[in-house]
Amino acid sequence: MGIDSFCSLDGSDPFWDWNRTWNASSPDLTRCFQSTVLVWVPCFYLWLCAPFYFAYLKWHDLGYICMTHLNKAKTVLGFLLWIVCWADVFYSFWERGQGTARAPVFFISPTMLGITMLLATFLIQYERIKGVQSSGVMLNFWLIAFLCATVSFRSRILQTINEPTGIDVFRSTTFYIYFALLLLSLLLSCLSDQPPLFSHANPCPESGASFLSKITFWWITKLLVQGFKRPLEEKDLWCLNSEDQSQKVVPQLVRCWNHECKLLYSECKSKVSRGEKDRPPMEESEILLVKSSQNTSEPSLFLALCRTFGPYFLVSSLYKIVHDILMFVGPEILRLLIRFVNDGSAPYWQGYFYTSLLFVCTCVQTLILQRYFHVCFVTGMRLRTAIVGAVYRKALVITNAARRTSTVGEIVNLMSVDAQRFMDLITYINMIWSAPLQVILALYFLWQNLGPSVLAGVAVMVLMVPVNAVIAMKTKTYQVAQMKSKDNRIKLMNEVLNGIKVLKLYAWELAFRDKVSKIRESELRVLKKTAYLGAVSTFTWVCAPFLVALSTFAVYVMVDEKNVLDAQKAFVSLALFNILRFPLNMLPMVISSMVQASVSMKRLRVFLSHEELDEDNVNRKAIAGCDIVDGSFSWSKTDNPTLKRINVLIPEGSLVAVVGHVGSGKSSLLSALLGEMHKQDGAVSIKGSVAYVPQQAWIQNATLRENIVFGRERKESWYQSVVEACALLPDLEILPAADATEIGEKGVNLSGGQKQRVSLARAVYCDTAVYLLDDPLSAVDAHVGKHIFDKVIGPQGLLQGRTRVLVTHGLSFLPQADLILVMVDGEITETGSYLELMGRQGAFADFLRTYANTEQTEEEPGELGSFLMKGAQAQNSLSAASSAKSHLKMDTSEGDGKKARSPEAAKLTEADKAKTGRVKLSVFWEYMKAIGICLSCISIFLFLCHHVASLGSNFWLSRWTDDPVINGTQPYREMRLSIYGALGITQGVAVFCYSISVSIGGILASRYLHETMLYNVLRSPMAFFERTPSGNLVNRFSKETDTIDSVIPSIFKMFMGSMFNVLGACAVILIATPLVVIIIPPLGLLYFFVQRFYVASSRQLKRLESVSRSPVYTHFNETLLGTSVIRAFGDQQRFIHESDGRVDLNQKAYYPSIVANRWLAVRLEFVGNCIVMFAALFAVISRDNLSPGIMGLSISYALQVTASLNWLVRMSSELETNIVAVERVKEYGDTEKEAEWTLEGSKPTTGWPTAGHIEICSFGLRYRDDLELAIRNINVIIEGGEKVGIVGRTGAGKSSLTLGLFRIIEASEGEIRVDGVNIANMGLHDLRSRITIIPQDPVLFSGTLRMNLDPFDGYTDEEVWRTLELAHLKNFVSGLPDKLNHECAEGGENLSLGQRQLVCLARALLRKTKILVLDEATAAVDLETDNLIQSTIRTQFEDCTVLTIAHRLNTIMDYTRVLVLDKGQMAEFDSPASLLAKKGLFYKMAKDSGLV
């Protein structure tokens, strides 16, 4: 049975009829076609999709949706449709019964349709049960069914009008009911159902959006409207979707990565075991050697990433294939349109049909492409979350040796730069297979069009590939070099910012500025080479399509005289060449992006493969106390053991003291107990939980209370007793908001002693079984030390009954210890109680005899209570940041009135603020000025030349195709060809020149902006650094500088390119079809409005995103500094959770910004598609007076306009969001600055100060304009060579006076004269370089030891060695392999604290100025070294004026005079003996210290 008889028994109703369809002026489809194909298509679609969709819903259960009115309506409509279809079937049977025979189609089609409607109704209910709020599968089904029915609907209407007699009333009625129900179903399926039960608060509206809203990204419009009305804030953003959150994404990657590592490890094991079968058994060390030699393969991070993100990402590949195929519909329709214009007899409806087909195709293409990008960007976002999370988790477990191989700067770069590289790559990675596919398809269509002459074009392309491959390889090597320089620069900047106080006190800013600039110059040299390479590659790629077209056309017309280049051939080929341009342009970008990502991948893989601390280093299930048996430990596997032959048994609940000289391995012993060192031999066990107090306190940027409670639950009474026992109550009185005061990064607004006590309070509060205390009493003064020992550590303290291991230099505590370990050179030489050791007369007893008397004088127990009342801590060092002090002084003068505690007072650091509103034009102007106005204008002119030449060549081509054909050939083709070629070459030259000029301009600008920012930051006063978190500053020097270096110039190029493209296309379309004038202005307005509407929100989202990025890095920085503490307390999970939270907060702002991008693209491409449609439509309307050449030109330009428009807005918003980097770099130019570094007119004489005579007249200063004077009315005259001690209680203004002498804070009244010169009239460097200070915190910079002593290279090696000898470091330094060139680690971590203190002393000795200020700098050294330092100062600075801020009164008892400060005023000033006789304040303090 044929299809015709299937439709009608007598075959009178054919399936297809060309005369009724294509060739008719009013086309219509046959009845048979309508009742078969148009009915079956929607049925086939749904039955094909159903099994897959059913399986998908089964696996993706989103919850249960209760029955709603919407759902009921959908279900009822489904049943009604089923009833209507079955009514048709029953009617046909009824007719049969009446004797009217019907063709099979009348039974089969309605039956199929009815069953399909039942399936649809079932799916509607199943979706509801599985929590689907809106379904794409169903919407498409209703849409297809409706479109098919619309064709039949038109036919029935025409039939009613033309032949009203032959109408089947029943079937027509059922059809109209069916059509109405379909329309209703389609409308209902556009709506979204209510959310499933138990969905979380403030969800992203995406999950509840309807399918239409999802594919057009309509659901974000509400947020954009909000952003248009007022700047968006963090509270306006929604929660992240659960599948994008860290807690979901990171564990997946970590799992896959661990799986990779395990696979590799098991392979290696099996290799080793296979090898073992054939040879005699080996020593264990040999096995290790074999393993390492064979373990050349690395675990693959790439595979781990594929496993984690591959499945979701594959969806994007599907979208991409569909989109790539749709791309070629445009040129085909263009061919048909040109044929239509040439064929005057074709009916007009065909032209309109082609136009609407073109419009529909371009719109579908838009929606698919944007969906594709959305999937890519979301994958990129998840990838970044996963990488940041994985790096953070790894950083908490790597060994100390591994930690040393990567600096903080490098690890932060892994999170910021490298993770970003992956995000950038993900969007393009599909081009690796998509580009070749596009090229093959384009070549196929070109071959159809021009035959074998296409091969000439292909040859040109093939030649281009190796050129670009070479460029990509070179770029890779430059990339690595640039990353290296960048790491070094960030590392150095990190240190400069951490040690900025020391730089200022020593006037070393210039030396370090030069160091940074030197690294920066090498970085820029590499950038310049990259720029030249970039120019060559831009040149080849912009010229490639043109050269391809030129060679193809030339060969085509030259091969055969009869080959005529007409409009159809030329412009369809051009449209195809334009399609070719994109994959060919993208390939090098993708390749270079892949190259960068592979560099990043390698860095990440190396970091993630680092050795981890062995959990089994310490056995936590010990029976009692702690013990080490035959232990030998080193910091890394390759080092010699730092500790050897260690045997210790620490009974449970005992107090053990560890003593020894500087560098004898005391801190290492604690690290070994914590499992932080590599265990070469022996066994370590500890019973119960551990708390650890490191030698250098680690303080978080949080409130004081949070620092102490440290994530434990808050127990008020216990908290109070801990604070009291750690002598923190007086500090709480002073702090502006008591324990709610925010502590700056690294504790900048606490003094050394306060930090140490907070660190101790944290350990005590955590209430654990074992306490490891690394010299917590060194930074506090003797009395606070005694108080803390008695109340906390000692036999009667809070910790009685716990196991305590105390490293100490304080000999007075030793008699109360249950056990004393004496350490010498990494070995325990003696152990025993105090009396046992004294009885042995060994090294310990000698050591004690020498030092007992010095301590005895200090340690007579004074009236501790009265001392505490007066403010626990007489140790207010220069490191106590001025801003904290500013609060200390608020009203000490008004006695002890309670302070008003405002929330503002508690804040210290300023978070990165998001600027609001449009980026000002002045920022663009600043950038142009940084490039150079002349160079900017030249670049713009060259852009113009390039585009004029490009337009000219295409216009010339359209004239050529319109040349008349005489005897089968075109007469002027040589002339046409040569001019076409000449225009192309002009284009190439212009491209090359502008590419170079823009890149060079960009480098000039980034050099200038970085230099000025560096200078401005270094010129800022100390208060600025206390307010600004270092994360913000590092962000400016890394991320923002990277943006200015590499992102802005390329965006600038693309922005200019796409702008000229759009203008050119509009011009061509206007010339071809002037009617477009009606349409372009409204479309232009719509375009402009959409763009402004979008940019308002997009810019703010970008700002919110970059503001929320800083805390991620700040927290990461903080964690890296405190890993040992976090591990000791076992708080890794809490910190991981905190880090994840910060990343999610950052992505919460990033996600809406990528969706906003898609929202914009869909709307703009729609504008572009309208332009294409109108260009085609008006060409169809005016086909009688339009040459094919011009029409081809017009439509081929219109086809490009969509991409250019899209790119233009993308680039203009990218430009605006990235130029924010310039704005942020420039903002430090407007902050307050210090006084000038050098003043030409008032340079001091070369030897100044010659005598060291200091005169302080009515001196006063305040920390901020809105605060009281911190010190006032100080009148003192200090003769040259005098030794003056400065004493006073906390907050009395001791360090304020020294800050005033160095002009770290400027005087508010009065003056200080040195040798008769008013210091306020000098340049800061002239002043600071002529007086010397030994600060309390010993800060070293990474670099050689020599650089740390003498950064300006102003002294000879002999002088440096002599100083080292005086500072008692000569033996240590000469024992180092590199001697003076020994590399200090970041922050001097490879020297002990005491050694660092001695290096600071050596600095002072080297400068040997007439005035020396000591901020009692001997807290961290043992007594022997302390004595050495004091005697060195007495002998070496005999003829100098020495000012000492004293915390231990015994150190200044032999000084000439003592200045006693109280509440910011001078209380007493005389020789120590006279002051004691007066029985004033000094006498009281001496009495408290037990000196009288």
mmCIF file of C-alpha atoms in Angstrom, residues 1109-1203:
data_model
loop_
_atom_site.group_PDB
_atom_site.id
_atom_site.type_symbol
_atom_site.label_atom_id
_atom_site.label_comp_id
_atom_site.label_asym_id
_atom_site.label_seq_id
_atom_site.Cartn_x
_atom_site.Cartn_y
_atom_site.Cartn_z
ATOM 1 C CA ARG A 1109 38.140 38.265 46.708
ATOM 2 C CA SER A 1110 40.537 40.024 49.107
ATOM 3 C CA PRO A 1111 39.244 38.247 52.256
ATOM 4 C CA VAL A 1112 39.868 34.870 50.581
ATOM 5 C CA TYR A 1113 43.566 35.704 50.174
ATOM 6 C CA THR A 1114 43.857 37.504 53.529
ATOM 7 C CA HIS A 1115 42.460 34.477 55.328
ATOM 8 C CA PHE A 1116 44.713 32.181 53.316
ATOM 9 C CA ASN A 1117 47.783 34.283 54.155
ATOM 10 C CA GLU A 1118 46.819 34.194 57.812
ATOM 11 C CA THR A 1119 46.340 30.425 57.742
ATOM 12 C CA LEU A 1120 49.738 29.847 56.140
ATOM 13 C CA LEU A 1121 51.414 31.764 58.953
ATOM 14 C CA GLY A 1122 49.560 29.780 61.600
ATOM 15 C CA THR A 1123 49.450 26.254 60.174
ATOM 16 C CA SER A 1124 51.413 24.758 63.075
ATOM 17 C CA VAL A 1125 49.031 26.300 65.639
ATOM 18 C CA ILE A 1126 45.934 25.226 63.701
ATOM 19 C CA ARG A 1127 47.267 21.680 63.415
ATOM 20 C CA ALA A 1128 48.281 21.538 67.068
ATOM 21 C CA PHE A 1129 44.762 22.494 68.161
ATOM 22 C CA GLY A 1130 43.275 20.136 65.548
ATOM 23 C CA ASP A 1131 41.180 22.951 64.120
ATOM 24 C CA GLN A 1132 41.769 22.215 60.429
ATOM 25 C CA GLN A 1133 38.087 21.515 59.685
ATOM 26 C CA ARG A 1134 36.949 24.826 61.136
ATOM 27 C CA PHE A 1135 39.449 26.777 59.067
ATOM 28 C CA ILE A 1136 38.576 24.823 55.928
ATOM 29 C CA HIS A 1137 34.917 25.641 56.564
ATOM 30 C CA GLU A 1138 35.762 29.323 57.006
ATOM 31 C CA SER A 1139 37.813 29.392 53.804
ATOM 32 C CA ASP A 1140 35.030 27.633 51.869
ATOM 33 C CA GLY A 1141 32.574 30.187 53.185
ATOM 34 C CA ARG A 1142 34.715 33.046 51.928
ATOM 35 C CA VAL A 1143 35.135 31.456 48.492
ATOM 36 C CA ASP A 1144 31.373 30.913 48.259
ATOM 37 C CA LEU A 1145 30.766 34.519 49.206
ATOM 38 C CA ASN A 1146 33.094 35.548 46.401
ATOM 39 C CA GLN A 1147 31.408 33.234 43.866
ATOM 40 C CA LYS A 1148 28.026 34.523 45.028
ATOM 41 C CA ALA A 1149 28.918 37.838 43.377
ATOM 42 C CA TYR A 1150 30.644 36.179 40.413
ATOM 43 C CA TYR A 1151 27.720 33.956 39.410
ATOM 44 C CA PRO A 1152 25.183 36.770 38.787
ATOM 45 C CA SER A 1153 27.834 38.615 36.785
ATOM 46 C CA ILE A 1154 28.285 35.703 34.343
ATOM 47 C CA VAL A 1155 24.534 35.292 34.033
ATOM 48 C CA ALA A 1156 24.189 39.043 33.442
ATOM 49 C CA ASN A 1157 26.697 38.638 30.611
ATOM 50 C CA ARG A 1158 24.542 35.954 29.030
ATOM 51 C CA TRP A 1159 21.404 38.039 29.574
ATOM 52 C CA LEU A 1160 23.021 40.872 27.692
ATOM 53 C CA ALA A 1161 24.342 38.649 24.893
ATOM 54 C CA VAL A 1162 20.901 37.161 24.206
ATOM 55 C CA ARG A 1163 19.332 40.627 23.964
ATOM 56 C CA LEU A 1164 22.100 42.142 21.872
ATOM 57 C CA GLU A 1165 22.284 39.246 19.488
ATOM 58 C CA PHE A 1166 18.565 39.664 19.098
ATOM 59 C CA VAL A 1167 19.218 43.275 18.038
ATOM 60 C CA GLY A 1168 21.861 41.960 15.631
ATOM 61 C CA ASN A 1169 19.472 39.330 14.284
ATOM 62 C CA CYS A 1170 16.915 42.064 13.684
ATOM 63 C CA ILE A 1171 19.487 43.999 11.672
ATOM 64 C CA VAL A 1172 20.143 40.891 9.556
ATOM 65 C CA MET A 1173 16.414 40.343 9.085
ATOM 66 C CA PHE A 1174 15.718 43.934 8.053
ATOM 67 C CA ALA A 1175 18.715 44.048 5.724
ATOM 68 C CA ALA A 1176 17.387 40.912 3.995
ATOM 69 C CA LEU A 1177 13.767 42.096 4.125
ATOM 70 C CA PHE A 1178 14.456 45.478 2.524
ATOM 71 C CA ALA A 1179 16.688 43.794 -0.049
ATOM 72 C CA VAL A 1180 13.755 41.516 -0.958
ATOM 73 C CA ILE A 1181 11.352 44.477 -1.133
ATOM 74 C CA SER A 1182 13.634 46.548 -3.381
ATOM 75 C CA ARG A 1183 15.023 43.672 -5.446
ATOM 76 C CA ASP A 1184 14.061 45.301 -8.733
ATOM 77 C CA ASN A 1185 16.496 48.208 -8.352
ATOM 78 C CA LEU A 1186 19.311 46.464 -6.439
ATOM 79 C CA SER A 1187 22.428 44.913 -7.952
ATOM 80 C CA PRO A 1188 23.277 41.432 -6.669
ATOM 81 C CA GLY A 1189 26.806 42.620 -5.740
ATOM 82 C CA ILE A 1190 25.568 45.315 -3.361
ATOM 83 C CA MET A 1191 22.941 43.032 -1.895
ATOM 84 C CA GLY A 1192 25.543 40.313 -1.274
ATOM 85 C CA LEU A 1193 27.864 42.866 0.361
ATOM 86 C CA SER A 1194 25.073 44.202 2.547
ATOM 87 C CA ILE A 1195 23.874 40.828 3.838
ATOM 88 C CA SER A 1196 27.354 39.366 4.318
ATOM 89 C CA TYR A 1197 28.175 42.409 6.493
ATOM 90 C CA ALA A 1198 24.852 42.082 8.324
ATOM 91 C CA LEU A 1199 25.689 38.454 9.134
ATOM 92 C CA GLN A 1200 28.879 39.649 10.854
ATOM 93 C CA VAL A 1201 27.184 42.441 12.758
ATOM 94 C CA THR A 1202 25.743 40.162 15.449
ATOM 95 C CA ALA A 1203 29.141 38.845 16.482
#
